[in-house]
Amino acid sequence: MLDFYCQCGNSIFFNNTRCLRCERRLGFLPEARRLTSLEPLGDGRWQVPPAGSVLGRIYRLCTNYSDHNVCNWLVPEESPHCLCPSCRLTRTIPDLTEPRHHALWAKLEASKRHLVYNLMQLGLPIIGRDQDPDNGLAFDFLADRDANTEFTERLAGQAQINTGHANGLITINIAEADDVARARMREQMGEHYRTLLGHFRHEIGHYYWARLIDNTPRIDEYRALFGDERADYGAALQQHYSQGAPADWQAHFVTPYASSHPWEDWAESWAHYLHIRDTLETATEYQLVAAPPWQRDSSDFDALSHRWTHLAIGMNAVNRSMGLPDAYPFVLPARAYEKLGFIHRVVDGYENPAR
Ligand SMILES: [Zn+2]
Ligand SMILES: [Zn+2]
Ligand SMILES: [Zn+2]
C-alpha cells in the first residue's frame, strides 16, 4: 500500500474519508490508484485539486460512500455507474435490517477495496459479472442465521462451494468480519493467522487459477509444482478435516490447509504472494526496507524473496517487542518459494495494457 497526502500536506490513509488536519473530504481515484482530497462543487460533485494526472476532473462519491458510508471511492461525473469499481463487484450485501450487519458490511467492503487495489497495482485483470456473465467476478456476503452456532458447519460447506470459484463467484460468510467470531474460529482450527483480508486474498486465488492457469499452457508446470487438481476435491477436503495435514507438511506447503488439495495449495500460495507484494510495497514506501535494486516489473523473484525474508524477520521481532503475536507467523520451505516463484512469473508475465 502506498502512502498518500492531502493537499494540506497531512498524511492520509487508504480508508480515510476526511483529512484530520484540514477536514477536507477525501476520496480514492481508482484509475489513478491514489487517495486525494476534494473540493466541493455542490450537487454531489467534487473536484480533484489541480495536481497530478487527473487534475481538475469532476467526480461523484460512490453511492455506497454517500448513502451508506461503507466506501470512500470516487466515480467520474460522466460515468453511467453509481457505484465504484470495487462496490460493483458485490452481488449480495448483508441484510441491513439486522443492526449489526452494517458494521460487518463496512469491514468486508474495506477489505475488498484493499484487495482490488492490490490487484490493480499488479496489473491483474478484474472482469466482473457485467462483462462476463458466466465467469466474471462477483461477491456474495452472506450471513448464517446464527453466526455463533452455525459458523463451523457453514465454513465446511463453503469449502465445497470453493470449487464454484471456477465460475467467479466468491461467497464470504459475514461472520468472518466479526473479530470475536473469527478469533474463536482461528482457535478452533489451530491457526496462527486468520484475517478478513487473508480470506479475500485466498478466494481470489481460485478466481485467478481459472483465469490464468486452467486451460492454458501453464497447466503442466502448475501440476508439476502443486500436484494434479483432478484428484477428487470433496474427498480430499473430507480427509483433511478428519485426519489433518500430513506430518511432513512443513517441507512442502505454506500452511497445513494448503496440503488438502492442489487447488487449495494454489489459493494459499497465491494469498501469501499477495501478502508479500503488498507488505513489501508498504514497507518500501515507509522506507522500512531498502528500495528494490531492480526495475518495478522485473521478474527477479530471488531478490524479492530475499527482501521479504529480511522484512518478515524484522516485523516479527518488532511485534515481539510490543508483546504482540508474530506479524507473519510462517516459515516457508524452499518448495513453497518455488511455488511463489511460479505465481510471480504468472503475475509478472500477464500482458495487460494497463501496466
Ligand atoms: Zn488536509
Ligand atoms: Zn464504492
Ligand atoms: Zn480455497
mmCIF file of C-alpha atoms and ligand atoms in Angstrom:
data_model
loop_
_atom_site.group_PDB
_atom_site.id
_atom_site.type_symbol
_atom_site.label_atom_id
_atom_site.label_comp_id
_atom_site.label_asym_id
_atom_site.label_seq_id
_atom_site.Cartn_x
_atom_site.Cartn_y
_atom_site.Cartn_z
ATOM 1 C CA MET A 1 0.000 0.000 0.000
ATOM 2 C CA LEU A 2 1.330 3.381 -0.986
ATOM 3 C CA ASP A 3 1.422 6.433 1.235
ATOM 4 C CA PHE A 4 -0.936 9.293 0.343
ATOM 5 C CA TYR A 5 -1.014 13.012 1.148
ATOM 6 C CA CYS A 6 -3.753 15.611 1.467
ATOM 7 C CA GLN A 7 -3.236 18.895 -0.379
ATOM 8 C CA CYS A 8 -2.588 20.455 3.071
ATOM 9 C CA GLY A 9 0.447 18.146 3.362
ATOM 10 C CA ASN A 10 -1.002 15.826 6.007
ATOM 11 C CA SER A 11 -0.635 12.054 5.653
ATOM 12 C CA ILE A 12 -3.911 10.369 4.732
ATOM 13 C CA PHE A 13 -4.650 6.651 4.716
ATOM 14 C CA PHE A 14 -6.416 4.322 2.335
ATOM 15 C CA ASN A 15 -9.704 4.084 4.269
ATOM 16 C CA ASN A 16 -9.899 7.722 5.405
ATOM 17 C CA THR A 17 -12.891 9.845 4.426
ATOM 18 C CA ARG A 18 -11.677 13.160 5.898
ATOM 19 C CA CYS A 19 -8.306 14.769 6.480
ATOM 20 C CA LEU A 20 -7.793 15.018 10.240
ATOM 21 C CA ARG A 21 -5.893 18.303 9.878
ATOM 22 C CA CYS A 22 -7.853 20.415 7.353
ATOM 23 C CA GLU A 23 -11.097 18.369 7.427
ATOM 24 C CA ARG A 24 -11.292 18.214 3.646
ATOM 25 C CA ARG A 25 -13.352 15.404 2.183
ATOM 26 C CA LEU A 26 -11.203 12.574 0.779
ATOM 27 C CA GLY A 27 -11.832 10.077 -1.980
ATOM 28 C CA PHE A 28 -9.925 7.335 -3.760
ATOM 29 C CA LEU A 29 -9.414 7.592 -7.514
ATOM 30 C CA PRO A 30 -9.424 4.014 -8.850
ATOM 31 C CA GLU A 31 -7.978 4.948 -12.253
ATOM 32 C CA ALA A 32 -5.040 6.801 -10.675
ATOM 33 C CA ARG A 33 -4.852 4.396 -7.708
ATOM 34 C CA ARG A 34 -4.453 7.186 -5.208
ATOM 35 C CA LEU A 35 -6.333 8.831 -2.371
ATOM 36 C CA THR A 36 -6.925 12.541 -2.859
ATOM 37 C CA SER A 37 -8.530 15.490 -1.101
ATOM 38 C CA LEU A 38 -11.525 17.039 -2.827
ATOM 39 C CA GLU A 39 -13.115 20.448 -3.259
ATOM 40 C CA PRO A 40 -16.932 20.561 -3.125
ATOM 41 C CA LEU A 41 -18.727 21.936 -6.199
ATOM 42 C CA GLY A 42 -22.252 21.344 -4.857
ATOM 43 C CA ASP A 43 -24.927 18.937 -6.151
ATOM 44 C CA GLY A 44 -22.809 15.964 -5.026
ATOM 45 C CA ARG A 45 -19.970 16.948 -7.402
ATOM 46 C CA TRP A 46 -16.362 17.080 -6.243
ATOM 47 C CA GLN A 47 -13.223 18.340 -7.910
ATOM 48 C CA VAL A 48 -9.724 16.925 -7.554
ATOM 49 C CA PRO A 49 -7.276 19.742 -6.690
ATOM 50 C CA PRO A 50 -5.048 20.914 -9.542
ATOM 51 C CA ALA A 51 -2.179 18.442 -9.196
ATOM 52 C CA GLY A 52 -1.369 15.083 -10.643
ATOM 53 C CA SER A 53 -2.628 13.266 -13.690
ATOM 54 C CA VAL A 54 -6.341 13.680 -13.026
ATOM 55 C CA LEU A 55 -6.239 17.379 -12.252
ATOM 56 C CA GLY A 56 -9.428 19.298 -12.490
ATOM 57 C CA ARG A 57 -11.642 16.307 -13.208
ATOM 58 C CA ILE A 58 -15.042 16.169 -11.568
ATOM 59 C CA TYR A 59 -16.227 13.183 -9.584
ATOM 60 C CA ARG A 60 -19.168 11.912 -7.583
ATOM 61 C CA LEU A 61 -18.884 9.820 -4.433
ATOM 62 C CA CYS A 62 -19.686 6.127 -4.881
ATOM 63 C CA THR A 63 -23.298 5.653 -3.692
ATOM 64 C CA ASN A 64 -22.047 3.267 -1.008
ATOM 65 C CA TYR A 65 -19.948 6.231 0.195
ATOM 66 C CA SER A 66 -22.599 8.959 0.064
ATOM 67 C CA ASP A 67 -25.550 6.842 1.250
ATOM 68 C CA HIS A 68 -24.058 4.133 3.482
ATOM 69 C CA ASN A 69 -20.554 5.290 4.435
ATOM 70 C CA VAL A 70 -19.072 1.866 3.664
ATOM 71 C CA CYS A 71 -16.847 3.080 0.801
ATOM 72 C CA ASN A 72 -14.531 6.020 0.076
ATOM 73 C CA TRP A 73 -14.023 5.637 -3.671
ATOM 74 C CA LEU A 74 -14.990 8.036 -6.454
ATOM 75 C CA VAL A 75 -16.852 7.721 -9.722
ATOM 76 C CA PRO A 76 -16.213 10.105 -12.664
ATOM 77 C CA GLU A 77 -19.097 12.539 -13.080
ATOM 78 C CA GLU A 78 -19.807 11.276 -16.602
ATOM 79 C CA SER A 79 -19.805 7.574 -15.596
ATOM 80 C CA PRO A 80 -23.088 5.667 -16.133
ATOM 81 C CA HIS A 81 -22.469 3.874 -12.813
ATOM 82 C CA CYS A 82 -23.483 4.971 -9.300
ATOM 83 C CA LEU A 83 -21.122 2.505 -7.650
ATOM 84 C CA CYS A 84 -17.322 2.430 -7.812
ATOM 85 C CA PRO A 85 -15.464 -0.478 -9.486
ATOM 86 C CA SER A 86 -14.999 -2.272 -6.133
ATOM 87 C CA CYS A 87 -18.601 -1.935 -4.918
ATOM 88 C CA ARG A 88 -19.907 -3.043 -8.322
ATOM 89 C CA LEU A 89 -18.295 -6.446 -7.700
ATOM 90 C CA THR A 90 -20.582 -7.109 -4.714
ATOM 91 C CA ARG A 91 -23.643 -9.017 -5.869
ATOM 92 C CA THR A 92 -25.251 -9.629 -2.479
ATOM 93 C CA ILE A 93 -24.876 -7.396 0.570
ATOM 94 C CA PRO A 94 -25.885 -8.483 4.092
ATOM 95 C CA ASP A 95 -29.445 -7.929 5.259
ATOM 96 C CA LEU A 96 -29.255 -4.373 6.658
ATOM 97 C CA THR A 97 -32.431 -4.726 8.722
ATOM 98 C CA GLU A 98 -30.160 -6.613 11.156
ATOM 99 C CA PRO A 99 -28.456 -3.749 13.075
ATOM 100 C CA ARG A 100 -25.042 -5.451 13.436
ATOM 101 C CA HIS A 101 -24.720 -6.116 9.750
ATOM 102 C CA HIS A 102 -23.878 -2.572 8.673
ATOM 103 C CA ALA A 103 -20.573 -2.589 10.579
ATOM 104 C CA LEU A 104 -19.682 -6.050 9.246
ATOM 105 C CA TRP A 105 -20.528 -4.988 5.689
ATOM 106 C CA ALA A 106 -18.262 -1.933 6.089
ATOM 107 C CA LYS A 107 -15.340 -4.173 7.094
ATOM 108 C CA LEU A 108 -15.991 -6.543 4.192
ATOM 109 C CA GLU A 109 -16.048 -3.700 1.671
ATOM 110 C CA ALA A 110 -12.873 -2.195 3.175
ATOM 111 C CA SER A 111 -11.003 -5.485 2.810
ATOM 112 C CA LYS A 112 -12.337 -5.941 -0.713
ATOM 113 C CA ARG A 113 -11.172 -2.448 -1.709
ATOM 114 C CA HIS A 114 -7.725 -3.276 -0.336
ATOM 115 C CA LEU A 115 -7.723 -6.459 -2.412
ATOM 116 C CA VAL A 116 -8.904 -4.654 -5.560
ATOM 117 C CA TYR A 117 -6.199 -2.025 -5.070
ATOM 118 C CA ASN A 118 -3.548 -4.772 -4.854
ATOM 119 C CA LEU A 119 -4.857 -6.462 -8.000
ATOM 120 C CA MET A 120 -4.810 -3.132 -9.854
ATOM 121 C CA GLN A 121 -1.266 -2.458 -8.670
ATOM 122 C CA LEU A 122 -0.185 -5.850 -10.022
ATOM 123 C CA GLY A 123 -1.934 -5.184 -13.339
ATOM 124 C CA LEU A 124 -4.195 -8.244 -12.987
ATOM 125 C CA PRO A 125 -7.458 -8.470 -14.943
ATOM 126 C CA ILE A 126 -10.607 -7.800 -12.911
ATOM 127 C CA ILE A 127 -13.530 -8.925 -15.053
ATOM 128 C CA GLY A 128 -16.894 -8.503 -13.324
ATOM 129 C CA ARG A 129 -20.187 -10.257 -13.958
ATOM 130 C CA ASP A 130 -21.367 -7.272 -16.029
ATOM 131 C CA GLN A 131 -18.674 -8.033 -18.637
ATOM 132 C CA ASP A 132 -18.655 -11.810 -18.307
ATOM 133 C CA PRO A 133 -21.999 -13.159 -17.016
ATOM 134 C CA ASP A 134 -20.772 -16.764 -16.806
ATOM 135 C CA ASN A 135 -17.297 -16.479 -15.292
ATOM 136 C CA GLY A 136 -16.977 -12.849 -14.187
ATOM 137 C CA LEU A 137 -16.039 -11.958 -10.635
ATOM 138 C CA ALA A 138 -18.795 -11.363 -8.067
ATOM 139 C CA PHE A 139 -19.036 -11.419 -4.282
ATOM 140 C CA ASP A 140 -21.893 -12.650 -2.116
ATOM 141 C CA PHE A 141 -21.693 -11.508 1.510
ATOM 142 C CA LEU A 142 -23.983 -13.942 3.299
ATOM 143 C CA ALA A 143 -24.937 -14.449 6.926
ATOM 144 C CA ASP A 144 -25.815 -17.571 8.826
ATOM 145 C CA ARG A 145 -28.998 -17.423 10.813
ATOM 146 C CA ASP A 146 -26.876 -17.613 13.949
ATOM 147 C CA ALA A 147 -23.219 -16.832 13.400
ATOM 148 C CA ASN A 148 -22.222 -18.414 16.723
ATOM 149 C CA THR A 149 -23.684 -21.870 16.310
ATOM 150 C CA GLU A 150 -23.544 -22.475 12.590
ATOM 151 C CA PHE A 151 -20.263 -20.862 11.785
ATOM 152 C CA THR A 152 -18.244 -24.078 11.698
ATOM 153 C CA GLU A 153 -20.680 -26.048 9.594
ATOM 154 C CA ARG A 154 -21.139 -23.117 7.306
ATOM 155 C CA LEU A 155 -17.435 -22.879 6.617
ATOM 156 C CA ALA A 156 -17.170 -26.588 5.944
ATOM 157 C CA GLY A 157 -19.987 -26.158 3.438
ATOM 158 C CA GLN A 158 -18.265 -23.192 1.854
ATOM 159 C CA ALA A 159 -15.117 -25.204 1.344
ATOM 160 C CA GLN A 160 -17.158 -27.330 -1.043
ATOM 161 C CA ILE A 161 -18.528 -24.221 -2.721
ATOM 162 C CA ASN A 162 -14.949 -23.069 -3.333
ATOM 163 C CA THR A 163 -14.875 -25.297 -6.373
ATOM 164 C CA GLY A 164 -17.520 -22.894 -7.657
ATOM 165 C CA HIS A 165 -14.817 -20.253 -7.947
ATOM 166 C CA ALA A 166 -14.267 -21.578 -11.394
ATOM 167 C CA ASN A 167 -17.309 -19.525 -12.243
ATOM 168 C CA GLY A 168 -16.026 -16.393 -10.498
ATOM 169 C CA LEU A 169 -18.472 -16.212 -7.620
ATOM 170 C CA ILE A 170 -16.886 -15.687 -4.205
ATOM 171 C CA THR A 171 -19.004 -16.255 -1.123
ATOM 172 C CA ILE A 172 -17.846 -14.797 2.185
ATOM 173 C CA ASN A 173 -19.546 -15.613 5.461
ATOM 174 C CA ILE A 174 -20.002 -12.198 7.090
ATOM 175 C CA ALA A 175 -19.167 -13.721 10.487
ATOM 176 C CA GLU A 176 -15.548 -13.573 9.255
ATOM 177 C CA ALA A 177 -15.825 -9.785 9.657
ATOM 178 C CA ASP A 178 -16.707 -10.212 13.343
ATOM 179 C CA ASP A 179 -13.416 -10.122 15.273
ATOM 180 C CA VAL A 180 -14.655 -12.322 18.119
ATOM 181 C CA ALA A 181 -16.204 -14.958 15.851
ATOM 182 C CA ARG A 182 -13.103 -15.033 13.661
ATOM 183 C CA ALA A 183 -10.742 -15.343 16.651
ATOM 184 C CA ARG A 184 -12.823 -18.214 18.023
ATOM 185 C CA MET A 185 -12.671 -19.921 14.645
ATOM 186 C CA ARG A 186 -8.920 -19.372 14.424
ATOM 187 C CA GLU A 187 -8.508 -21.092 17.823
ATOM 188 C CA GLN A 188 -10.753 -23.995 16.836
ATOM 189 C CA MET A 189 -8.846 -24.530 13.610
ATOM 190 C CA GLY A 190 -5.469 -24.240 15.381
ATOM 191 C CA GLU A 191 -4.390 -21.441 13.023
ATOM 192 C CA HIS A 192 -1.828 -18.720 13.714
ATOM 193 C CA TYR A 193 -3.218 -16.325 11.155
ATOM 194 C CA ARG A 194 -6.806 -15.686 10.134
ATOM 195 C CA THR A 195 -7.811 -12.287 8.768
ATOM 196 C CA LEU A 196 -10.559 -10.900 6.591
ATOM 197 C CA LEU A 197 -8.019 -9.631 4.067
ATOM 198 C CA GLY A 198 -6.419 -13.083 4.053
ATOM 199 C CA HIS A 199 -9.755 -14.655 3.141
ATOM 200 C CA PHE A 200 -10.179 -12.279 0.207
ATOM 201 C CA ARG A 201 -6.638 -12.980 -0.968
ATOM 202 C CA HIS A 202 -7.200 -16.730 -0.745
ATOM 203 C CA GLU A 203 -10.570 -16.770 -2.516
ATOM 204 C CA ILE A 204 -9.399 -14.529 -5.351
ATOM 205 C CA GLY A 205 -6.641 -17.095 -5.895
ATOM 206 C CA HIS A 206 -9.270 -19.600 -7.057
ATOM 207 C CA TYR A 207 -10.602 -16.987 -9.497
ATOM 208 C CA TYR A 208 -7.141 -16.408 -10.989
ATOM 209 C CA TRP A 209 -6.411 -20.114 -11.169
ATOM 210 C CA ALA A 210 -9.386 -20.423 -13.515
ATOM 211 C CA ARG A 211 -8.333 -17.292 -15.462
ATOM 212 C CA LEU A 212 -4.586 -17.732 -15.687
ATOM 213 C CA ILE A 213 -3.829 -21.457 -15.296
ATOM 214 C CA ASP A 214 -6.768 -23.663 -16.264
ATOM 215 C CA ASN A 215 -6.852 -24.468 -19.995
ATOM 216 C CA THR A 216 -3.570 -22.620 -20.580
ATOM 217 C CA PRO A 217 -0.073 -23.923 -21.430
ATOM 218 C CA ARG A 218 0.862 -23.185 -17.785
ATOM 219 C CA ILE A 219 -1.199 -26.130 -16.508
ATOM 220 C CA ASP A 220 1.701 -28.599 -16.826
ATOM 221 C CA GLU A 221 4.094 -26.511 -14.785
ATOM 222 C CA TYR A 222 1.288 -25.913 -12.272
ATOM 223 C CA ARG A 223 0.703 -29.671 -11.893
ATOM 224 C CA ALA A 224 4.413 -30.364 -11.546
ATOM 225 C CA LEU A 225 4.625 -27.942 -8.630
ATOM 226 C CA PHE A 226 1.233 -28.171 -6.909
ATOM 227 C CA GLY A 227 0.001 -31.629 -7.939
ATOM 228 C CA ASP A 228 -2.864 -32.811 -10.117
ATOM 229 C CA GLU A 229 -6.020 -30.842 -9.363
ATOM 230 C CA ARG A 230 -8.175 -33.527 -10.982
ATOM 231 C CA ALA A 231 -7.882 -35.504 -7.705
ATOM 232 C CA ASP A 232 -11.321 -35.774 -6.023
ATOM 233 C CA TYR A 233 -11.752 -32.403 -4.300
ATOM 234 C CA GLY A 234 -14.586 -33.353 -1.936
ATOM 235 C CA ALA A 235 -12.797 -36.491 -0.756
ATOM 236 C CA ALA A 236 -9.526 -34.574 -0.293
ATOM 237 C CA LEU A 237 -11.167 -31.953 1.930
ATOM 238 C CA GLN A 238 -13.016 -34.591 3.898
ATOM 239 C CA GLN A 239 -9.744 -36.380 4.549
ATOM 240 C CA HIS A 240 -8.075 -33.113 5.543
ATOM 241 C CA TYR A 241 -10.799 -32.245 8.051
ATOM 242 C CA SER A 242 -10.904 -35.748 9.540
ATOM 243 C CA GLN A 243 -7.163 -36.567 9.636
ATOM 244 C CA GLY A 244 -5.397 -33.202 9.438
ATOM 245 C CA ALA A 245 -2.317 -32.337 7.398
ATOM 246 C CA PRO A 246 0.416 -34.943 6.790
ATOM 247 C CA ALA A 247 3.203 -34.917 9.385
ATOM 248 C CA ASP A 248 5.750 -33.533 6.899
ATOM 249 C CA TRP A 249 3.521 -30.758 5.513
ATOM 250 C CA GLN A 250 6.052 -28.096 6.536
ATOM 251 C CA ALA A 251 8.535 -29.413 3.980
ATOM 252 C CA HIS A 252 6.159 -28.722 1.092
ATOM 253 C CA PHE A 253 3.418 -26.209 1.916
ATOM 254 C CA VAL A 254 2.847 -22.653 3.139
ATOM 255 C CA THR A 255 0.130 -23.801 5.569
ATOM 256 C CA PRO A 256 -1.426 -27.096 6.725
ATOM 257 C CA TYR A 257 -4.579 -26.292 4.737
ATOM 258 C CA ALA A 258 -2.540 -25.974 1.542
ATOM 259 C CA SER A 259 -1.814 -29.713 1.822
ATOM 260 C CA SER A 260 -5.502 -30.600 1.417
ATOM 261 C CA HIS A 261 -5.714 -30.348 -2.403
ATOM 262 C CA PRO A 262 -3.704 -28.759 -5.268
ATOM 263 C CA TRP A 263 -6.413 -26.069 -5.678
ATOM 264 C CA GLU A 264 -6.092 -25.084 -2.021
ATOM 265 C CA ASP A 265 -2.293 -25.165 -2.257
ATOM 266 C CA TRP A 266 -2.529 -22.696 -5.146
ATOM 267 C CA ALA A 267 -5.019 -20.446 -3.296
ATOM 268 C CA GLU A 268 -2.963 -20.444 -0.086
ATOM 269 C CA SER A 269 0.249 -19.751 -2.018
ATOM 270 C CA TRP A 270 -1.483 -17.014 -4.014
ATOM 271 C CA ALA A 271 -2.671 -15.375 -0.771
ATOM 272 C CA HIS A 272 0.902 -15.415 0.534
ATOM 273 C CA TYR A 273 2.145 -13.903 -2.691
ATOM 274 C CA LEU A 274 -0.323 -11.014 -2.266
ATOM 275 C CA HIS A 275 0.675 -10.635 1.424
ATOM 276 C CA ILE A 276 4.287 -10.376 0.330
ATOM 277 C CA ARG A 277 3.801 -7.958 -2.573
ATOM 278 C CA ASP A 278 1.537 -5.587 -0.626
ATOM 279 C CA THR A 279 3.582 -5.650 2.571
ATOM 280 C CA LEU A 280 6.812 -5.049 0.648
ATOM 281 C CA GLU A 281 5.175 -2.134 -1.170
ATOM 282 C CA THR A 282 4.128 -0.615 2.167
ATOM 283 C CA ALA A 283 7.491 -1.214 3.818
ATOM 284 C CA THR A 284 9.338 0.278 0.841
ATOM 285 C CA GLU A 285 7.020 3.308 0.827
ATOM 286 C CA TYR A 286 7.746 3.962 4.507
ATOM 287 C CA GLN A 287 11.458 3.254 3.995
ATOM 288 C CA LEU A 288 11.436 0.250 6.340
ATOM 289 C CA VAL A 289 13.310 -1.755 3.713
ATOM 290 C CA ALA A 290 15.663 -0.558 1.001
ATOM 291 C CA ALA A 291 14.058 0.139 -2.349
ATOM 292 C CA PRO A 292 14.256 -2.820 -4.717
ATOM 293 C CA PRO A 293 17.512 -2.984 -6.674
ATOM 294 C CA TRP A 294 15.601 -3.794 -9.852
ATOM 295 C CA GLN A 295 13.007 -2.164 -12.038
ATOM 296 C CA ARG A 296 9.458 -2.374 -10.734
ATOM 297 C CA ASP A 297 8.252 -5.120 -13.057
ATOM 298 C CA SER A 298 11.412 -7.155 -13.199
ATOM 299 C CA SER A 299 10.931 -10.875 -12.819
ATOM 300 C CA ASP A 300 13.715 -11.222 -10.277
ATOM 301 C CA PHE A 301 11.870 -13.314 -7.722
ATOM 302 C CA ASP A 302 15.038 -14.247 -5.838
ATOM 303 C CA ALA A 303 15.676 -10.618 -4.954
ATOM 304 C CA LEU A 304 12.042 -10.173 -3.960
ATOM 305 C CA SER A 305 12.044 -13.227 -1.683
ATOM 306 C CA HIS A 306 15.325 -12.132 -0.145
ATOM 307 C CA ARG A 307 13.890 -8.712 0.734
ATOM 308 C CA TRP A 308 10.766 -10.386 2.058
ATOM 309 C CA THR A 309 12.661 -12.732 4.383
ATOM 310 C CA HIS A 310 14.591 -9.789 5.782
ATOM 311 C CA LEU A 311 11.395 -7.779 6.322
ATOM 312 C CA ALA A 312 9.364 -10.642 7.804
ATOM 313 C CA ILE A 313 12.052 -11.425 10.380
ATOM 314 C CA GLY A 314 12.214 -7.734 11.297
ATOM 315 C CA MET A 315 8.423 -7.336 11.530
ATOM 316 C CA ASN A 316 8.133 -10.350 13.809
ATOM 317 C CA ALA A 317 10.901 -9.061 16.074
ATOM 318 C CA VAL A 318 9.217 -5.644 16.271
ATOM 319 C CA ASN A 319 5.881 -7.247 17.141
ATOM 320 C CA ARG A 320 7.506 -9.271 19.925
ATOM 321 C CA SER A 321 8.937 -6.044 21.318
ATOM 322 C CA MET A 322 5.365 -4.786 21.511
ATOM 323 C CA GLY A 323 4.138 -8.000 23.175
ATOM 324 C CA LEU A 324 2.149 -8.924 20.074
ATOM 325 C CA PRO A 325 1.983 -12.189 18.143
ATOM 326 C CA ASP A 326 4.195 -12.509 15.068
ATOM 327 C CA ALA A 327 3.007 -10.417 12.119
ATOM 328 C CA TYR A 328 3.999 -13.192 9.701
ATOM 329 C CA PRO A 329 3.739 -16.470 11.658
ATOM 330 C CA PHE A 330 5.008 -18.716 8.853
ATOM 331 C CA VAL A 331 8.248 -20.399 7.888
ATOM 332 C CA LEU A 332 8.261 -21.144 4.187
ATOM 333 C CA PRO A 333 10.151 -24.183 2.907
ATOM 334 C CA ALA A 334 12.153 -23.984 -0.320
ATOM 335 C CA ARG A 335 9.373 -25.850 -2.096
ATOM 336 C CA ALA A 336 6.843 -23.138 -1.155
ATOM 337 C CA TYR A 337 9.204 -20.485 -2.539
ATOM 338 C CA GLU A 338 9.323 -22.414 -5.816
ATOM 339 C CA LYS A 339 5.536 -22.216 -5.959
ATOM 340 C CA LEU A 340 5.592 -18.490 -5.167
ATOM 341 C CA GLY A 341 8.198 -18.014 -7.878
ATOM 342 C CA PHE A 342 5.834 -19.645 -10.371
ATOM 343 C CA ILE A 343 2.994 -17.348 -9.246
ATOM 344 C CA HIS A 344 5.354 -14.393 -9.620
ATOM 345 C CA ARG A 345 6.099 -15.359 -13.217
ATOM 346 C CA VAL A 346 2.379 -15.795 -13.928
ATOM 347 C CA VAL A 347 1.525 -12.385 -12.447
ATOM 348 C CA ASP A 348 4.530 -10.644 -13.902
ATOM 349 C CA GLY A 349 4.045 -12.224 -17.308
ATOM 350 C CA TYR A 350 0.433 -11.277 -17.552
ATOM 351 C CA GLU A 351 0.150 -8.963 -20.518
ATOM 352 C CA ASN A 352 -2.103 -6.115 -19.567
ATOM 353 C CA PRO A 353 -2.088 -2.809 -21.428
ATOM 354 C CA ALA A 354 -2.978 -1.029 -18.157
ATOM 355 C CA ARG A 355 0.511 -1.695 -16.779
HETATM 356 ZN ZN ZN B 1 -5.711 18.093 4.779
HETATM 357 ZN ZN ZN B 2 -17.724 2.043 -3.689
HETATM 358 ZN ZN ZN B 3 -9.924 -22.279 -1.077
#
